Amino acid sequence: MRICGVEFPGGLIEAHASDALVLFVGAGASMGPPSSLPSFQALVETIRDQSNLGAVIGDVTGRPLDELLGQMADKPHNVDVHKRAALLVGKPDSKPNKLHFAVARLAASKTVRIVTTNFDRHLETAIDQTVPVYEAPALPVGDDFAGLVYLHGRLGQEPRRLVLTDADFGRAYLTDAWAARFLDRMFAGHPVLFIGYSHSDVIMKYLARGLGRAKDRFILTPEPDSALWRQLGITPIGYEITPDGSHENLEQALAELAAMSSRGMLEHQEHVKALVDQQAPSLIPEDMSYLESIISDEQTVKFFTKFAQGELWLRWIAEKEEFRVLFTVATESKPTAWQLATWFAENYVTEEFSRVGLAVATQLGGHLGPTLASAIGRHLVARSMPLSPGIRPWLPLVTRDLQDRRPNFVDFALEKSSAVDDKESALFLFEHLTEPELRLSPGYFNEVFEIGLRGDDYWLRQAWRSVFQPVLPQIASEILAIVDQHIRSADRKLALVEDSSQARRRPSLYRAAIAPSPADDFPGPLGFLVDAARDCLEALLEAEAMELAGQYISSWASSDVLLLKRLALHGWIKRSDVDSSGKLRWLIDTGWLFDDDLRAEVFELIKQVLAQTDVQVANELVVNVAVSTDDRSRRWAFNALTLIAQAAPDLASAQEALAALIAQDPGLAELTATDRQADAEAPQLPTTVEDLRKAIDDDLGSVCGLLQQYEAFDRESTTSRRSDAIRWESFGALVSEVVGERPEDGFAILGVLGSDSTEVARLLIHGWTNARLNIETAERAIDQIVRLDLPSLVPYITQMLAGPASAPDKTTDWRAVPGSMALAKRCWDAIDPDAGMGQRSPDMVSQAINHPAGRLAEFWIAAVSEHWNQRGDNWSGLDSETSNYLKMMLNCGDVRSEMVEVIFAGSLRFFHRADPSWCEEHLLPRLKWDDEARAFRTWDGFLSFGMWTNGLLSAGLLGGLIETVAHLSEFRSDRGRRLLSLLAGIAIYAEYHPGEWLPQFLTSAKPEDRREWANRIAFHLSSLPADGAEEQWQRWMRQYWTDRLDSVPMPLDIDEASAMAQWPINLSTSMTEGVELALRHAARLATPPLVLHRLAEASSEEILRRDPEQIARLVAHILAGTESPCYTAFELPEVLEKLERYGASEASTRDIREQAMRLDIQIS
């Protein structure tokens, strides 16, 4: 970037913008007035003269100055050079000069990092803020520091600490090496800009000895051609000394660079607007250099694209590498590429400037890079169709340069095109998107090539319906030419890569029929082309374009492309210029009768024309079909002759040939006879609830007979027909529905069939499960159920006892039914204790509630609740019988206990309130992690449904929750979120002070868990009134946050700090205090941006009114830590409008606008 005649390299600008640059300042910075301090050589000369050693030391020019000072300090002269130097540099009339202030301002625009070999304190004075100051030899770590470092000491120290003589330099850089260590790490970790040094400075001698690994290094110098810079690996930045010997140009350039670095986004926008509004590029080099930096920065390029328009600005930017790269196909896209590409598309792919845009594209090589091609493609889709002649040339450029990327917007462009108003564009896009491509796909043994179309099948069909079908008669011939070529091309490509006929057959194998067919819901990779060819051919035939249609049919029939042969057959089926006999004669002559690949269309042609065919030709067909020599061809002939016999029942030759074929191979007849017999013998089943009710009322015995057949039907047999299975299952569902409506029908059915019909019993139990039975009917149902085969029915019975999850108010409360507990106990004993034992599912709760033992656990919880309600104030805990039975369920040592543990743990709060001692003895210990499998399943149950009480926390639940934090990765994510939500609620609402347990939680939790917990705290705070949030702030939150900022017990990371940044908005009198704590750590918008969502809610109006200034400071801080671009802050404009309305200061809202601009968030 060119500033005040000085060309600052892009690397230097980027280093400063990224907050990495170190300013390394030498004696030259303090020589100009009003500082007026001597150079190192002048300092040596003054000390020499004051010590009357001129005759001894002589002329110092070009000699090693540090060694001369050492000579003066040594015997016999014993000059106190350190004290003399301190006095000379510390003269009271020396003040900071313009260069000091420029350096200070440049440093202060980012994190201040200055290193100086000067002793004076002028930079310290010039920096208008408090920064850490380090003085030799107590230096910071070189690659991790901020502040001002006096590398060789500073005034105010004991003078002997100043680095002056060769002995001092030796200790600093060689023996003690504290300066060398600092510089080694600093150069390795930071880019550096030297200011105020010349090639003869002493420091350069020592740097030459030790400069190894390093980031970029730059020096501002009036001697840019010195060979020393190249030797040291330093990039010189030249500036001119004025005729009077002043370094004024350096001061101005640094001051302007500092001013530019301090600009906010709004200032950059206004400056760019002022430059670009001139319509023609400025002739001032600095202005153009500034714009070049603007277009190379991802954050600021949007200002150029917002205001720059017209041919002159396009011509200007076409010379810049940042833009030229858009026209380079193989070059990786730069961060600014998309914004520049979109700008070009929107401004120069237009009627007015398309010619200019094409000229620039030609000038830059005639190709579009992927980013530019995508931007133009999207722009074309967004335009209203049809495309004008001036815009159309961009279509082939876009499709050519994106041919290996398949962008969806080209599909959209076809769907939006018009075959009437812009036929050329529509056909071009159609041809492009339907071009077949080879794709390598995995096979069973090795990779295989598959063929596919460039476009998406869905969008192609959408475009076909909306764009082409309405005008198909007019353009069918043009489309058919494209489709014909593409199908042939697909075949050639497959033949190229696979030397087998099977590869060429594959596209046809996907296709059941050329005509529309339900079997072609997935018509294969070339399915769209086949459909398009068929539709176009039919359109030609309907338009009586017989000559052209006939040419295609003949060409396809003579082709060796299988799909084209099938299309030819379809054409013969549809054509009307040849009679039925002619069609059949043609088919016979093709020799295709026994070609399996053509069978669908061959059979369809026979079926369509046979009834109208001359008997002689039909008989000839029969003769050709009946010639069969092996099992395969006989089966094919049998199917064909059957079809012929059905199509022409009076054709005697077909009947005779079929009979002869069956006589030759009787098994052929059996295959079809079996299916016919099954259909004839299938019972007539009721198909509606009304039909079944009537059948039960009219003839219960017949219905029971059908149910016996239902019981006997073999659902697992491979010989059972799918149609039969569907019919029987539908009948069974009807039975359950009727029994649910009329429970007594179930008793009647059991009365006829008895207790051995397990499948029927399942239907009846299912019906009773979904019914609301009165007590008498429910008792009768239980009496019937206990007589059944319980082991085979226990899953259904336990589901009934537990009650369905849906519509519990419409079903029976079985816990109140006498006999239900006895039935539950018998079901328990009937459960297979070994099935699924020890299996650990990621979702133990789902496993438990779908297991008979888990359902029984739910039943017993409901039964205890009913007993408790009945006893009321007289309740004193579980009675001994229930207590012992529940203990038995927990301790039987098989899969049943495992399922009970899961369900009981989910009701921990219920059991602790019902009987605290029993719960603490028999349930709480199961949450301990000494048995990991047991702990996992019980915690899975608790974290699904469980709730805490202060009593449970005291009894050990709190310790268990904290211990479980370390195991969160073992659980499903929703269980983990529940645990963190519980702990957040405990921090807010429980009697326990969070300080007693939070340190253990923090050390056990992963960073993402700590972040989620902080989010949950924010959620709970949002539901509290302001005084409630204040109470929590004073109780624990303020101290907790302060400790965390001090890394107690561990430091915050940015995501956790971002979650905590939501907390202050819920405060009232302490909001300022909370915001100040939030501002002490970097934060950013989360996804989703919860803080903005909270502030945008209507219920947050009072929060915004309470202290809009503090809210604005908080929002600006969070935005400052958010990376660009940000696509989730859509609520920010609304929040900002409210903050301005309620009185936030202009400075605070300006900060928000600055950050919004940086993040590409549109603010009005």
CSV table of N, CA and C in Angstrom, one decimal, residues 80-89:
chain,number,residue,atom,x,y,z
A,80,ASP,N,33.4,6.4,33.4
A,80,ASP,CA,32.1,5.8,33.7
A,80,ASP,C,31.1,6.2,32.5
A,81,VAL,N,31.3,5.4,31.4
A,81,VAL,CA,30.6,5.6,30.2
A,81,VAL,C,29.0,5.5,30.4
A,82,HIS,N,28.6,4.6,31.3
A,82,HIS,CA,27.2,4.4,31.5
A,82,HIS,C,26.5,5.6,32.1
A,83,LYS,N,27.2,6.2,33.1
A,83,LYS,CA,26.6,7.4,33.8
A,83,LYS,C,26.7,8.6,32.8
A,84,ARG,N,27.8,8.7,32.0
A,84,ARG,CA,27.9,9.8,31.0
A,84,ARG,C,26.7,9.7,30.0
A,85,ALA,N,26.5,8.4,29.5
A,85,ALA,CA,25.4,8.2,28.5
A,85,ALA,C,24.1,8.6,29.1
A,86,ALA,N,23.8,8.2,30.3
A,86,ALA,CA,22.5,8.4,30.9
A,86,ALA,C,22.3,9.9,31.0
A,87,LEU,N,23.3,10.7,31.4
A,87,LEU,CA,23.2,12.1,31.5
A,87,LEU,C,22.9,12.8,30.1
A,88,LEU,N,23.7,12.3,29.1
A,88,LEU,CA,23.5,12.9,27.8
A,88,LEU,C,22.1,12.6,27.2
A,89,VAL,N,21.6,11.3,27.4
A,89,VAL,CA,20.3,11.0,26.8
A,89,VAL,C,19.2,11.5,27.7
